[in-house]
Amino acid sequence: MNVKDKVVIITGAGSGIGAATAKLFGTHGAKVVVSDINIGNATKVAEEINLQGGIASAVKTDVTKYEEVKSLVADTVNKHGSLDVMVNNAGIGGKHQAKTADHTDDDWHNVIAVNQTGVFYCMKVAIKQMLIQGKGNIVNVASLAGIKASGNNLSYSASKFAVVGMTKSAALEYGRKNIRINAVCPGFTHSALLEQLLSVSPDMGDKLKRFIPMGRFGEADEIAEAICWLASENSKFITGETITLDGGTSL
Ligand SMILES: NC(=O)c1ccc[n+]([C@@H]2O[C@H](COP(=O)([O-])OP(=O)(O)OC[C@H]3O[C@@H](n4cnc5c(N)ncnc54)[C@H](O)[C@@H]3O)[C@@H](O)[C@H]2O)c1
């Protein structure tokens, strides 16, 4: 995977898919900015990358705050001279599982703020920098819930369909500016987010696996491989694309 020396920011990189992605970029020789609202977790991930001979630093960023996203990108460019890859991974689920009429306002506002507005802010700020450089690469982490219906999950579904739409629309706008923008759509993948879903009932895991032709949940490092590939020169004619990694669930 050709990402050596690339300057990469990953949001929500303190755990799960983001942490696995940060570590994978680290092993491939990228300069990794491990960003998360949880600075303790981000610091641990950056330390692990550095211990294994990579180059990483941790930055506290809440993606719902435009000024913090601006500082994240500006500080990265000051430190490393450019921003080659922006991985917009930070995301949350709603706290309650409920049909639309009972979907809480709090869940709606919180999920849209992180998953949708956060990705908008990160794309907006990153693209401004990439236009100055004359090149760049963005990978958004959407979801299977962004291409297929999912019940009891309206804000999450809305936010992830939005991420897919923003990915395609922005890719259309910046293709001639040498900026590629793609998304991955993971299915159920082991992480804190999945644990939250599984905690709803003891048989939830078995119920979900019935819908997965491969019969198992995904692993964070399996999603990381696709993110890293989209960010690399190995995929250089691909833009506006979504890659679904779901063990066949969407079939
Ligand atoms: N795990 C799955 O089954 C699955 C499936 C499809 C899509 N996804 C998506 O993958 C992405 C990563 O999720 P994960 O499964 O690794 O979950 P996770 O909970 O392990 O990681 C999410 C990270 O985002 C961070 N975060 C939350 N709010 C933030 C904010 N406002 N600003 C910055 N960081 C913030 C958290 O601190 C956490 O480290 C999310 O966008 C999620 O929607 C996950």
Short mmCIF file of C-alpha atoms and ligand atoms in Angstrom, two decimals:
data_model
loop_
_atom_site.label_atom_id
_atom_site.label_comp_id
_atom_site.label_asym_id
_atom_site.label_seq_id
_atom_site.Cartn_x
_atom_site.Cartn_y
_atom_site.Cartn_z
CA MET A 1 0.00 0.00 0.00
CA ASN A 2 1.61 3.21 -1.15
CA VAL A 3 1.02 5.78 1.64
CA LYS A 4 4.60 6.22 2.85
CA ASP A 5 5.29 9.75 4.16
CA LYS A 6 1.72 10.86 3.50
CA VAL A 7 0.31 13.17 6.17
CA VAL A 8 -2.93 11.60 7.39
CA ILE A 9 -5.55 12.85 9.85
CA ILE A 10 -8.03 10.31 11.21
CA THR A 11 -10.94 11.55 13.30
CA GLY A 12 -12.42 9.34 15.99
CA ALA A 13 -9.12 7.43 15.97
CA GLY A 14 -9.05 6.67 19.69
CA SER A 15 -10.90 3.38 19.30
CA GLY A 16 -12.46 0.84 16.94
CA ILE A 17 -12.18 1.35 13.19
CA GLY A 18 -10.36 4.69 13.54
CA ALA A 19 -7.70 3.24 15.85
CA ALA A 20 -7.16 0.24 13.55
CA THR A 21 -6.87 2.62 10.58
CA ALA A 22 -4.35 4.85 12.37
CA LYS A 23 -2.20 1.83 13.23
CA LEU A 24 -2.34 0.49 9.68
CA PHE A 25 -1.29 3.85 8.21
CA GLY A 26 1.49 3.88 10.82
CA THR A 27 2.84 0.49 9.73
CA HIS A 28 2.84 1.71 6.10
CA GLY A 29 5.06 4.70 6.96
CA ALA A 30 2.50 7.52 6.96
CA LYS A 31 2.68 10.49 9.34
CA VAL A 32 -0.44 9.90 11.40
CA VAL A 33 -2.46 12.49 13.31
CA VAL A 34 -4.62 10.51 15.73
CA SER A 35 -7.55 12.79 16.48
CA ASP A 36 -10.41 12.08 18.87
CA ILE A 37 -12.69 13.86 21.32
CA ASN A 38 -11.22 11.39 23.85
CA ILE A 39 -7.58 12.55 24.08
CA GLY A 40 -6.64 9.75 26.50
CA ASN A 41 -7.51 7.07 23.97
CA ALA A 42 -5.96 9.02 21.08
CA THR A 43 -2.71 9.38 23.03
CA LYS A 44 -2.56 5.62 23.70
CA VAL A 45 -3.01 4.87 19.98
CA ALA A 46 -0.34 7.41 18.96
CA GLU A 47 2.08 6.00 21.56
CA GLU A 48 1.53 2.47 20.25
CA ILE A 49 2.26 3.59 16.68
CA ASN A 50 5.44 5.41 17.78
CA LEU A 51 6.61 2.42 19.86
CA GLN A 52 6.37 0.27 16.74
CA GLY A 53 8.59 2.66 14.78
CA GLY A 54 5.88 4.78 13.15
CA ILE A 55 5.28 8.53 13.32
CA ALA A 56 2.14 9.66 15.15
CA SER A 57 0.78 12.42 17.36
CA ALA A 58 -2.50 12.77 19.24
CA VAL A 59 -4.83 15.77 18.99
CA LYS A 60 -8.08 16.41 20.85
CA THR A 61 -10.80 17.44 18.41
CA ASP A 62 -14.56 17.51 18.68
CA VAL A 63 -15.70 17.29 15.04
CA THR A 64 -18.95 19.10 15.87
CA LYS A 65 -16.95 22.28 16.58
CA TYR A 66 -15.89 24.07 13.39
CA GLU A 67 -13.09 26.04 15.11
CA GLU A 68 -11.58 22.83 16.52
CA VAL A 69 -11.61 21.20 13.08
CA LYS A 70 -9.91 24.30 11.62
CA SER A 71 -7.20 24.11 14.30
CA LEU A 72 -6.72 20.39 13.70
CA VAL A 73 -5.97 20.95 10.02
CA ALA A 74 -3.96 24.16 10.53
CA ASP A 75 -1.78 22.58 13.26
CA THR A 76 -1.20 19.49 11.09
CA VAL A 77 -0.11 21.62 8.12
CA ASN A 78 2.15 23.74 10.37
CA LYS A 79 3.79 20.62 11.74
CA HIS A 80 4.08 18.45 8.62
CA GLY A 81 3.76 20.92 5.71
CA SER A 82 0.63 19.42 4.10
CA LEU A 83 -2.52 17.37 4.57
CA ASP A 84 -2.52 14.49 2.12
CA VAL A 85 -5.32 12.32 3.51
CA MET A 86 -8.32 13.12 5.71
CA VAL A 87 -10.20 10.10 7.10
CA ASN A 88 -13.55 11.23 8.48
CA ASN A 89 -14.34 8.36 10.79
CA ALA A 90 -15.73 9.87 14.03
CA GLY A 91 -19.27 8.66 14.53
CA ILE A 92 -21.82 7.75 17.16
CA GLY A 93 -25.09 5.82 17.35
CA GLY A 94 -28.27 6.97 19.03
CA LYS A 95 -28.70 6.07 22.71
CA HIS A 96 -32.12 4.49 22.17
CA GLN A 97 -33.48 1.98 19.69
CA ALA A 98 -36.94 3.26 18.72
CA LYS A 99 -39.14 3.62 15.69
CA THR A 100 -39.39 7.03 14.03
CA ALA A 101 -42.41 8.33 15.98
CA ASP A 102 -40.52 7.65 19.22
CA HIS A 103 -37.05 8.70 18.06
CA THR A 104 -35.80 11.17 20.66
CA ASP A 105 -34.87 14.73 19.73
CA ASP A 106 -31.63 14.33 21.67
CA ASP A 107 -30.57 11.30 19.64
CA TRP A 108 -31.48 13.12 16.43
CA HIS A 109 -29.47 16.26 17.22
CA ASN A 110 -26.45 14.45 18.67
CA VAL A 111 -26.12 11.88 15.89
CA ILE A 112 -26.60 14.41 13.09
CA ALA A 113 -24.09 16.78 14.73
CA VAL A 114 -21.29 14.20 14.86
CA ASN A 115 -21.96 11.94 11.87
CA GLN A 116 -23.23 14.48 9.35
CA THR A 117 -22.22 18.02 10.36
CA GLY A 118 -18.87 16.71 11.60
CA VAL A 119 -18.11 15.16 8.22
CA PHE A 120 -19.23 18.37 6.47
CA TYR A 121 -16.89 20.50 8.64
CA CYS A 122 -13.98 18.11 8.13
CA MET A 123 -14.49 17.94 4.35
CA LYS A 124 -14.90 21.72 4.09
CA VAL A 125 -11.71 22.51 6.00
CA ALA A 126 -9.65 19.71 4.43
CA ILE A 127 -10.70 20.60 0.88
CA LYS A 128 -9.71 24.26 1.38
CA GLN A 129 -6.21 23.06 2.29
CA MET A 130 -6.10 20.47 -0.52
CA LEU A 131 -7.03 23.14 -3.07
CA ILE A 132 -4.01 25.18 -1.94
CA GLN A 133 -1.78 22.10 -2.32
CA GLY A 134 -3.33 21.07 -5.64
CA LYS A 135 -4.01 17.52 -4.43
CA GLY A 136 -5.62 15.50 -1.68
CA ASN A 137 -7.59 12.44 -0.70
CA ILE A 138 -10.60 12.09 1.58
CA VAL A 139 -12.11 8.85 2.87
CA ASN A 140 -15.41 9.09 4.74
CA VAL A 141 -16.64 6.31 6.97
CA ALA A 142 -20.32 5.86 6.14
CA SER A 143 -22.14 2.60 6.88
CA LEU A 144 -24.27 -0.15 5.45
CA ALA A 145 -27.00 1.97 7.11
CA GLY A 146 -26.13 4.65 4.54
CA ILE A 147 -27.11 2.54 1.55
CA LYS A 148 -29.85 0.24 2.92
CA ALA A 149 -32.83 0.79 5.20
CA SER A 150 -32.40 -0.03 8.88
CA GLY A 151 -35.16 0.14 11.47
CA ASN A 152 -35.15 1.87 14.86
CA ASN A 153 -32.23 3.97 13.73
CA LEU A 154 -33.54 7.04 11.92
CA SER A 155 -30.92 9.64 12.82
CA TYR A 156 -28.08 7.19 12.16
CA SER A 157 -29.60 6.18 8.83
CA ALA A 158 -30.17 9.83 7.86
CA SER A 159 -26.61 10.78 8.79
CA LYS A 160 -25.00 7.90 6.91
CA PHE A 161 -27.10 8.36 3.74
CA ALA A 162 -25.93 11.99 3.99
CA VAL A 163 -22.28 10.91 4.21
CA VAL A 164 -22.67 8.84 1.04
CA GLY A 165 -24.38 11.79 -0.70
CA MET A 166 -21.75 14.29 0.45
CA THR A 167 -19.01 11.91 -0.71
CA LYS A 168 -20.43 11.64 -4.22
CA SER A 169 -21.35 15.33 -4.58
CA ALA A 170 -17.98 16.61 -3.40
CA ALA A 171 -16.15 14.04 -5.57
CA LEU A 172 -18.02 15.42 -8.58
CA GLU A 173 -16.99 18.97 -7.68
CA TYR A 174 -13.27 18.34 -7.12
CA GLY A 175 -12.33 15.59 -9.60
CA ARG A 176 -10.49 18.08 -11.79
CA LYS A 177 -8.70 19.57 -8.78
CA ASN A 178 -6.83 16.32 -8.12
CA ILE A 179 -8.83 15.63 -4.95
CA ARG A 180 -10.37 12.16 -4.66
CA ILE A 181 -13.23 11.56 -2.22
CA ASN A 182 -14.55 8.08 -1.43
CA ALA A 183 -16.37 6.28 1.36
CA VAL A 184 -16.42 2.91 3.03
CA CYS A 185 -19.69 1.37 4.19
CA PRO A 186 -18.98 -1.14 6.94
CA GLY A 187 -21.57 -3.64 8.07
CA PHE A 188 -21.61 -4.84 11.69
CA THR A 189 -18.02 -4.57 12.89
CA HIS A 190 -16.54 -5.33 16.32
CA SER A 191 -16.13 -2.01 18.18
CA ALA A 192 -17.56 -0.02 21.09
CA LEU A 193 -20.37 1.10 18.78
CA LEU A 194 -21.37 -2.50 18.04
CA GLU A 195 -21.17 -3.39 21.76
CA GLN A 196 -23.72 -0.62 22.42
CA LEU A 197 -26.09 -2.23 19.90
CA LEU A 198 -25.49 -5.77 21.24
CA SER A 199 -26.26 -4.65 24.80
CA VAL A 200 -29.92 -4.11 23.84
CA SER A 201 -30.63 -7.84 24.43
CA PRO A 202 -28.60 -11.03 25.11
CA ASP A 203 -29.61 -12.64 21.81
CA MET A 204 -28.98 -9.54 19.68
CA GLY A 205 -25.64 -10.85 18.37
CA ASP A 206 -27.15 -14.11 17.12
CA LYS A 207 -30.11 -12.28 15.61
CA LEU A 208 -27.83 -9.93 13.66
CA LYS A 209 -25.55 -12.71 12.45
CA ARG A 210 -28.53 -14.42 10.78
CA PHE A 211 -28.50 -11.53 8.28
CA ILE A 212 -24.79 -11.88 7.49
CA PRO A 213 -24.09 -14.46 4.75
CA MET A 214 -20.51 -14.87 6.00
CA GLY A 215 -21.94 -15.59 9.47
CA ARG A 216 -19.71 -13.27 11.49
CA PHE A 217 -19.11 -9.64 12.36
CA GLY A 218 -16.34 -7.70 10.66
CA GLU A 219 -13.09 -6.71 12.35
CA ALA A 220 -11.89 -3.12 12.56
CA ASP A 221 -8.64 -3.93 10.78
CA GLU A 222 -10.58 -5.36 7.82
CA ILE A 223 -12.27 -1.98 7.37
CA ALA A 224 -8.94 -0.21 7.87
CA GLU A 225 -7.44 -2.09 4.90
CA ALA A 226 -10.07 -0.64 2.54
CA ILE A 227 -9.67 2.88 3.94
CA CYS A 228 -5.92 2.71 3.52
CA TRP A 229 -6.26 1.38 -0.04
CA LEU A 230 -8.68 4.17 -1.03
CA ALA A 231 -6.22 6.69 0.44
CA SER A 232 -3.28 5.19 -1.44
CA GLU A 233 -1.98 5.62 -4.96
CA ASN A 234 -3.09 2.02 -5.63
CA SER A 235 -6.66 3.29 -6.20
CA LYS A 236 -5.78 6.43 -8.13
CA PHE A 237 -8.62 6.37 -10.71
CA ILE A 238 -11.39 5.87 -8.13
CA THR A 239 -13.48 8.76 -6.84
CA GLY A 240 -17.05 9.18 -5.57
CA GLU A 241 -17.16 5.46 -4.84
CA THR A 242 -18.46 3.55 -1.84
CA ILE A 243 -16.94 0.24 -0.84
CA THR A 244 -19.24 -1.98 1.19
CA LEU A 245 -17.54 -4.29 3.70
CA ASP A 246 -20.34 -6.29 5.27
CA GLY A 247 -19.71 -10.03 4.79
CA GLY A 248 -22.51 -10.00 2.22
CA THR A 249 -25.25 -8.48 4.44
CA SER A 250 -26.39 -6.12 1.70
CA LEU A 251 -27.08 -9.08 -0.61
N1 LIG B 1 -18.83 -0.78 14.27
C1 LIG B 1 -19.77 -0.90 13.33
O1 LIG B 1 -20.51 -1.90 13.28
C2 LIG B 1 -19.91 0.18 12.28
C3 LIG B 1 -20.68 -0.12 11.15
C4 LIG B 1 -20.82 0.86 10.18
C5 LIG B 1 -20.22 2.10 10.34
N2 LIG B 1 -19.49 2.36 11.44
C6 LIG B 1 -18.88 3.68 11.55
O2 LIG B 1 -17.51 3.56 11.81
C7 LIG B 1 -17.04 4.75 12.46
C8 LIG B 1 -16.20 4.36 13.66
O3 LIG B 1 -17.02 3.72 14.61
P1 LIG B 1 -16.53 2.50 15.51
O4 LIG B 1 -17.42 1.37 15.22
O5 LIG B 1 -15.07 2.31 15.40
O6 LIG B 1 -16.97 3.04 16.95
P2 LIG B 1 -16.13 3.52 18.21
O7 LIG B 1 -17.16 3.97 19.18
O8 LIG B 1 -15.17 2.47 18.64
O9 LIG B 1 -15.27 4.76 17.69
C9 LIG B 1 -15.81 6.03 17.46
C10 LIG B 1 -14.80 7.07 17.91
O10 LIG B 1 -15.35 8.37 17.59
C11 LIG B 1 -15.04 9.23 18.67
N3 LIG B 1 -15.98 10.36 18.69
C12 LIG B 1 -17.27 10.37 19.09
N4 LIG B 1 -17.77 11.61 19.01
C13 LIG B 1 -16.79 12.40 18.53
C14 LIG B 1 -16.69 13.78 18.23
N5 LIG B 1 -17.72 14.62 18.42
N6 LIG B 1 -15.52 14.27 17.75
C15 LIG B 1 -14.46 13.44 17.56
N7 LIG B 1 -14.48 12.13 17.86
C16 LIG B 1 -15.64 11.62 18.33
C17 LIG B 1 -15.16 8.35 19.92
O11 LIG B 1 -14.47 8.93 21.02
C18 LIG B 1 -14.56 7.05 19.42
O12 LIG B 1 -13.17 6.99 19.67
C19 LIG B 1 -18.30 5.55 12.82
O13 LIG B 1 -18.49 6.59 11.87
C20 LIG B 1 -19.41 4.53 12.70
O14 LIG B 1 -20.64 5.10 12.42
C21 LIG B 1 -19.31 1.42 12.43
#
